[in-house]
Coordinates of C-alpha atoms in Angstrom, one line a residue:
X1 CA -6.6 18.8 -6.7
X2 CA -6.6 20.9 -9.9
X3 CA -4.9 19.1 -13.1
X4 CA -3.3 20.6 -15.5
X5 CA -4.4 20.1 -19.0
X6 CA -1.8 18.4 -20.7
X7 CA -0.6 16.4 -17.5
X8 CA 2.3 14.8 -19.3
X9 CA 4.2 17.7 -18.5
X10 CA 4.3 17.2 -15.1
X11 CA 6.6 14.4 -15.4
X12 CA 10.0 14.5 -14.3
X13 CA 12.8 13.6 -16.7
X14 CA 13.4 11.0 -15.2
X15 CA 10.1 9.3 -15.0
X16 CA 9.6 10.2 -18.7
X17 CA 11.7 7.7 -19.2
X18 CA 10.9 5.2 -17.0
X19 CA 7.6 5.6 -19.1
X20 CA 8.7 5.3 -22.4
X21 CA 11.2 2.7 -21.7
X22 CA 7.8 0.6 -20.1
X23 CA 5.8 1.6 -23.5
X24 CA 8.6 0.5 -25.8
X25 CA 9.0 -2.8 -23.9
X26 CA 5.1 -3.4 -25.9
X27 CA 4.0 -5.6 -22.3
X28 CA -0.2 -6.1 -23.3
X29 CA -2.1 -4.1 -20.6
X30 CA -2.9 -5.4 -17.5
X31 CA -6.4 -5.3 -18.0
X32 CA -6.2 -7.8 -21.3
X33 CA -4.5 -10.5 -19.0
X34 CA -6.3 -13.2 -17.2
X35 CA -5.4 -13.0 -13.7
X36 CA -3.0 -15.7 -13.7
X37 CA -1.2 -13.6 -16.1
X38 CA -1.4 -10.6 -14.1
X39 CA -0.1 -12.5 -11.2
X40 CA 2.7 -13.9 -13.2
X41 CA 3.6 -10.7 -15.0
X42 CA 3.4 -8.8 -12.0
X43 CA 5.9 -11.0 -10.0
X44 CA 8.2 -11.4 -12.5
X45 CA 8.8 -7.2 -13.0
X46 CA 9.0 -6.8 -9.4
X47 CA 12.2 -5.7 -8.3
X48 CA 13.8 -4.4 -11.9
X49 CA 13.5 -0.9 -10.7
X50 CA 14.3 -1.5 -7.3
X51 CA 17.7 -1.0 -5.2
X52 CA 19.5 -3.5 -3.7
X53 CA 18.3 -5.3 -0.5
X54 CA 19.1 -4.7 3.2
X55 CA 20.2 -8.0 4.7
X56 CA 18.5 -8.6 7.9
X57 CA 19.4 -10.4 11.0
X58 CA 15.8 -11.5 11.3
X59 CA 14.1 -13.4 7.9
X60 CA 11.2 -15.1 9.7
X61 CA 8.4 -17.0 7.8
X62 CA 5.0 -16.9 9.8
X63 CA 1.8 -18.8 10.0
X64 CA -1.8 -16.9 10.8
X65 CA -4.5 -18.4 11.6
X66 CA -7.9 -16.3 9.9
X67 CA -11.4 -16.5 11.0
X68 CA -12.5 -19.0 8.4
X69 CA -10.0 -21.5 9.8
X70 CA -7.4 -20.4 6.7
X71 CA -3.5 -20.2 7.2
X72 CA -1.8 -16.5 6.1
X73 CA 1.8 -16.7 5.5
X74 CA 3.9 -13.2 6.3
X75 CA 7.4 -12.6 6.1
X76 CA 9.1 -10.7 9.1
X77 CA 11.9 -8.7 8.7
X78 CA 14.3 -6.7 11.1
X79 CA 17.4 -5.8 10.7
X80 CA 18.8 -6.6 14.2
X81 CA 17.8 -8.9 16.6
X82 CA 17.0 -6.9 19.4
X83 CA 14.1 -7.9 21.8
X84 CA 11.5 -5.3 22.2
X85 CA 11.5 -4.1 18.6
X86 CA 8.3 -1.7 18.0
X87 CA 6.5 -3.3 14.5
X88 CA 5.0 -2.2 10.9
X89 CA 2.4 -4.6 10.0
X90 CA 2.3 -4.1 6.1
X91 CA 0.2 -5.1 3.0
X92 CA 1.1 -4.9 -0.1
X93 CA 0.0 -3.2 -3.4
X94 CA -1.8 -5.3 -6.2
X95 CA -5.0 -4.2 -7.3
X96 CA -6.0 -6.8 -4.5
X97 CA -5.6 -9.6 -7.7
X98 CA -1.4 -9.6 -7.8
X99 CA 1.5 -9.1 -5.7
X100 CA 2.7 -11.1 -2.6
X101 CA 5.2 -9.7 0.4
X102 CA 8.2 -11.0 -2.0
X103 CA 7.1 -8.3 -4.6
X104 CA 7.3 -5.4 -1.7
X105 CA 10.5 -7.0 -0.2
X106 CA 12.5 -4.4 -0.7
X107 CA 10.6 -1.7 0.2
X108 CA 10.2 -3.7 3.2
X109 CA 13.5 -4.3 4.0
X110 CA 14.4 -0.6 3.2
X111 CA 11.6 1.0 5.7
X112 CA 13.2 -2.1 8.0
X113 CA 16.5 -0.3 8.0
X114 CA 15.6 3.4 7.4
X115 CA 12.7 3.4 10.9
X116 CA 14.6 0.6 12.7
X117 CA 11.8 -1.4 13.2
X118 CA 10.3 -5.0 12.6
X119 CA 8.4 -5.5 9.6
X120 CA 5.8 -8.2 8.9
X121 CA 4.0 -8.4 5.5
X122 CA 1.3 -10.3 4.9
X123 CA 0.5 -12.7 2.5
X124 CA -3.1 -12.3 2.3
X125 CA -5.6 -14.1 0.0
X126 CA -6.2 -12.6 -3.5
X127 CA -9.1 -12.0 -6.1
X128 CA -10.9 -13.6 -8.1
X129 CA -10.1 -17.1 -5.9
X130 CA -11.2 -14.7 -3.2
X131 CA -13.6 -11.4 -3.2
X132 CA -14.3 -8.8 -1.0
X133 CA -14.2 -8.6 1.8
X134 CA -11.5 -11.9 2.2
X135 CA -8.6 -9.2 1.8
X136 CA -10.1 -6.9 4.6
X137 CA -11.0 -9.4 7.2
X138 CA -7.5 -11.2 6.7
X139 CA -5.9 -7.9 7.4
X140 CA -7.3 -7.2 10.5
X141 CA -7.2 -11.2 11.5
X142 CA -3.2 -10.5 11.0
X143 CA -3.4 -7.6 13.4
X144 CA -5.4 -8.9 16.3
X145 CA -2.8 -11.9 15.9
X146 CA 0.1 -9.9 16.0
X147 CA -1.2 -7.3 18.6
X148 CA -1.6 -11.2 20.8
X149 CA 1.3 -12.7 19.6
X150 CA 3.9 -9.6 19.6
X151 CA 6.0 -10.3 23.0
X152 CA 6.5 -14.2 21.8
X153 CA 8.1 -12.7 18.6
X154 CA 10.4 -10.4 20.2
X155 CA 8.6 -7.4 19.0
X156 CA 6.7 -4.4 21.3
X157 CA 3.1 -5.1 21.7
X158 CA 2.6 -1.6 22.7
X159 CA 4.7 -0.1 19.4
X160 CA 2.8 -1.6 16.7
X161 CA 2.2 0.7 13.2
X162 CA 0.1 -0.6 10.0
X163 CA 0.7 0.5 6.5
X164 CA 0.3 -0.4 2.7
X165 CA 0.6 0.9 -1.1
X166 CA -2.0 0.9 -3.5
X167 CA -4.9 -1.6 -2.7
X168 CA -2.8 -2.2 0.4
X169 CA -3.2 1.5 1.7
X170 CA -6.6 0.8 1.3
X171 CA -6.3 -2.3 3.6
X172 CA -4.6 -0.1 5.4
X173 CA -7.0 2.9 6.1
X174 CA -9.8 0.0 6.5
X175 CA -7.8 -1.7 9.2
X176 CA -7.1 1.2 11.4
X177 CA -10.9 1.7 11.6
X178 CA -11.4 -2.1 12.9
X179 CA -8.6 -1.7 15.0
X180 CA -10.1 1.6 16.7
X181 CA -13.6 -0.6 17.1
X182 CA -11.6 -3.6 18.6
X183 CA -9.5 -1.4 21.3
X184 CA -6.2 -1.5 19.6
X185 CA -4.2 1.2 19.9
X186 CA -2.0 1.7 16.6
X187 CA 1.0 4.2 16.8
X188 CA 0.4 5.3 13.0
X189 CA -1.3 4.2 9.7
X190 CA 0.5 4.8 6.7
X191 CA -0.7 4.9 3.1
X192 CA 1.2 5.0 -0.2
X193 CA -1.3 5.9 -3.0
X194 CA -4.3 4.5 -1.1
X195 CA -7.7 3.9 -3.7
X196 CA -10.3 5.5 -1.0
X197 CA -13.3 6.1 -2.4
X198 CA -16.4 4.2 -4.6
X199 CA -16.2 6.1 -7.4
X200 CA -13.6 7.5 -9.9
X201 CA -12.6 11.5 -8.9
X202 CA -11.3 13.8 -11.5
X203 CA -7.6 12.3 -11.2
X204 CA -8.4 9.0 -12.6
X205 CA -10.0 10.9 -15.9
X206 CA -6.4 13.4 -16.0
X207 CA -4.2 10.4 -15.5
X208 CA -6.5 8.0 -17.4
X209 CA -3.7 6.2 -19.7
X210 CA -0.2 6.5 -20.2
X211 CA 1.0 6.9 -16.2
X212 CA 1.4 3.6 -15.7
X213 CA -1.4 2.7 -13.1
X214 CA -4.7 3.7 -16.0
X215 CA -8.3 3.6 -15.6
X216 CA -9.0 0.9 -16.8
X217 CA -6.7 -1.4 -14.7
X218 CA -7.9 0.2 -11.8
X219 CA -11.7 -1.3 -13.1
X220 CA -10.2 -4.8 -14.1
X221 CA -8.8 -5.1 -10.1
X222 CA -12.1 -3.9 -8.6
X223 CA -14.2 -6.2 -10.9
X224 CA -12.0 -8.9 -9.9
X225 CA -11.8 -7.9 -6.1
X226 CA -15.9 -6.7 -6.2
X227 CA -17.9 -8.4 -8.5
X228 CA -21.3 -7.0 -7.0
X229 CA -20.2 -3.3 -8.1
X230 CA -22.7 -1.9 -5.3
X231 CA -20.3 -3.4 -2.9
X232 CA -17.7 -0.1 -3.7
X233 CA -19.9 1.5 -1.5
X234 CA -19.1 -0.4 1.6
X235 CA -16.7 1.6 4.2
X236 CA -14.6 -1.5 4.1
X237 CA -13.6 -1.2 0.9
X238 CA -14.1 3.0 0.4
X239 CA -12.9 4.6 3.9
X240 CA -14.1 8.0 2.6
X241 CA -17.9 6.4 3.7
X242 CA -16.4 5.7 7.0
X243 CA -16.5 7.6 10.4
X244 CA -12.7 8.1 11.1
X245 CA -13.4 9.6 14.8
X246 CA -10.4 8.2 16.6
X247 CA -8.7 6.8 14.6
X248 CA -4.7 6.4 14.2
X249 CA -2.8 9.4 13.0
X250 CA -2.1 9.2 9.7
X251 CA 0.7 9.9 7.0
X252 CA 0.1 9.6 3.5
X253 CA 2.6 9.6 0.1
X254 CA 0.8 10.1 -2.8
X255 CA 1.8 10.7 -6.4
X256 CA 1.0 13.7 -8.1
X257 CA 0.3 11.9 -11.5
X258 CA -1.7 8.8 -10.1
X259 CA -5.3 8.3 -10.9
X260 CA -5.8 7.9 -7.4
X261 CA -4.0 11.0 -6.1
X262 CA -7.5 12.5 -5.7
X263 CA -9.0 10.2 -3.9
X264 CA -5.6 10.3 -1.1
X265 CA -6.7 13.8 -0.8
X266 CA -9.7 14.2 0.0
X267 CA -9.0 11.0 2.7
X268 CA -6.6 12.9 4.1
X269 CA -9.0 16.1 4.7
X270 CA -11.6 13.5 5.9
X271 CA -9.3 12.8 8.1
X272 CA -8.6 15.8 9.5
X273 CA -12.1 17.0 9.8
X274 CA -12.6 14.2 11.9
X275 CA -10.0 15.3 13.9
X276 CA -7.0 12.8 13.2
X277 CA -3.2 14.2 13.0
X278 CA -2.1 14.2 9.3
X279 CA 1.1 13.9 7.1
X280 CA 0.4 14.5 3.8
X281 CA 3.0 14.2 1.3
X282 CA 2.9 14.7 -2.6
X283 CA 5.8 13.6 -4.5
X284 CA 6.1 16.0 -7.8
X285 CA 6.2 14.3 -11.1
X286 CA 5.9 10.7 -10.1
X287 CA 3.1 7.6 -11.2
X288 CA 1.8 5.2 -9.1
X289 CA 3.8 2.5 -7.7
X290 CA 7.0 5.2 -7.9
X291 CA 8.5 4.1 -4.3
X292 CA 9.3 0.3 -5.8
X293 CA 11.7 2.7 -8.6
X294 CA 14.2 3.7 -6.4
X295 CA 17.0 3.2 -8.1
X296 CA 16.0 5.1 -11.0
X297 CA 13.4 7.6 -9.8
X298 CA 15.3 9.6 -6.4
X299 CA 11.8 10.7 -5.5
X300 CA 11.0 7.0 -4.3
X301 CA 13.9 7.1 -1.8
X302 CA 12.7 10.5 -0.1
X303 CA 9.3 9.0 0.2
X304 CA 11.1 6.0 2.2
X305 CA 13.2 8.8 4.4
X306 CA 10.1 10.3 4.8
X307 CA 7.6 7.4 5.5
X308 CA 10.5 6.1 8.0
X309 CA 10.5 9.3 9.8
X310 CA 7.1 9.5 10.0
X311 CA 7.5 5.9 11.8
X312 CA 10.4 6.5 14.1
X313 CA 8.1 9.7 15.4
X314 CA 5.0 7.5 16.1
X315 CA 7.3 5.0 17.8
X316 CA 9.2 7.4 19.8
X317 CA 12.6 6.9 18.4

């Protein structure tokens, strides 16, 4: 994408203020926290911006077992307890260092309600305690479990749908790839703000500081996540390296003022060369980690209408 030169004035009104009320606050940057701190900080300002819950009829904690004999947690929601329910595996945003499926509850719940669908978000393991590619492989252990598991939980073995934000879009695109190799056939794949790539793209210098998600937080989580820098370049971790042939279609949310915006694009088009159906949606105005401000930014809530949509297509609904 082309940025404008003072990118500021991109921003809607709305998230102007969102901005300014964050800068006022005077919260240290991420990037000068340990990661406990970040952790801490992180979970405690989830939610503030956020609208109120769905209540669900299903509020399931699960256990998954992981290839080096570990336990995942995930939280399954649905907001009926019909049998047969088609499923969005989900991981959350975080840098791959913060975040939990309590801080993307909402969000969760509200794609719950708005697609009519199961949701299950995992709990994977985090950095530092655990680098690449823990994140990854725990992702796809969580979808060959649920893929075995999904008719003992009431859900549609045959209807199942992965997706993620941030670092967890990443997981995301990553996942579908080990899914196509391991013969499971995902309805749809789809990515808020996915980080795609081993390298910064022009975005990340346009939206570099002041939009929330900077640069430099983006290199604090990836040190953290990848301390062998040369590991970036692993299609685990940057799908852009990957061959995508086959793969699940695909929609995609980005932000227009994200330092990763770039690097959604040019997934998206790799995507599509290689042949794979693609949504791609760019939300005017917005920062990273927009679709957790719905009550304050109305451009979150179309992305939810429109993620759901996307979802209730792939499942046939």
């Amino acid at each position: 994408m082309s940025h404008k030169r003072n990118p500021q004035s991109l921003l809607t009104p709305a998230m102007r203020d969102v901005l300014h009320a964050i800068a006022k606050a005077g919260r240290p940057p991420i990037a000068m926290l340990t990661p406990a701190q970040a952790k801490q900080g992180y979970a405690l300002g989830a939610g503030v911006l956020e609208i109120n819950a769905q209540k669900m009829a299903r509020d399931d904690t699960l256990h998954i077992p992981t290839r080096d004999g570990a336990t995942l947690r995930a939280k399954l929601w649905a907001e009926h307890a019909h049998p047969n329910l088609p499923v969005l595996l989900y991981f959350h945003g975080g840098g791959f260092t913060v975040g939990s499926p309590e801080t993307h509850e909402v969000l969760c719940k509200h794609l719950a309600h708005l697609a009519q669908c199961a949701v299950m978000a995992l709990d994977y393991r985090l950095a530092p305690e655990h680098t690449f590619p823990t994140a990854h492989n725990d992702a796809v252990d969580a979808l060959q479990w649920l893929a075995a598991q999904a008719s003992s939980l009431g859900l549609d073995a045959t209807r199942i749908a992965i997706g993620g934000d941030s670092a967890g879009g990443t997981l995301t695109a990553a996942t579908a790839i080990a899914a196509r190799d391991a013969g499971i056939d995902l309805q749809l794949q789809l990515m808020f703000y996915p980080g795609c790539s081993p390298d910064h793209m022009p975005s990340a210098h346009s939206f570099e500081k002041g939009f929330l998600l900077e640069k430099t937080s983006i290199d604090y989580f990836y040190s953290h996540y990848m301390p062998n820098p040369s590991e970036r370049h692993d299609p685990r971790f940057s799908p852009l390296l990957a061959d995508v042939t086959g793969v699940a279609p695909a929609w995609l949310g980005l932000a227009e003022c994200d330092p990763l915006v770039d690097e959604g694009v040019a997934y998206a088009d790799h995507l599509r060369l290689a042949g794979v159906p693609v949504d791609l949606e760019i939300y005017k105005g917005v920062v990273h980690s927009f679709i957790q401000m719905g009550r304050v930014i109305p451009e979150a809530l179309t992305a939810h209408a429109d993620a759901a949509r996307a979802l209730r297509h792939a499942f046939g609904l």
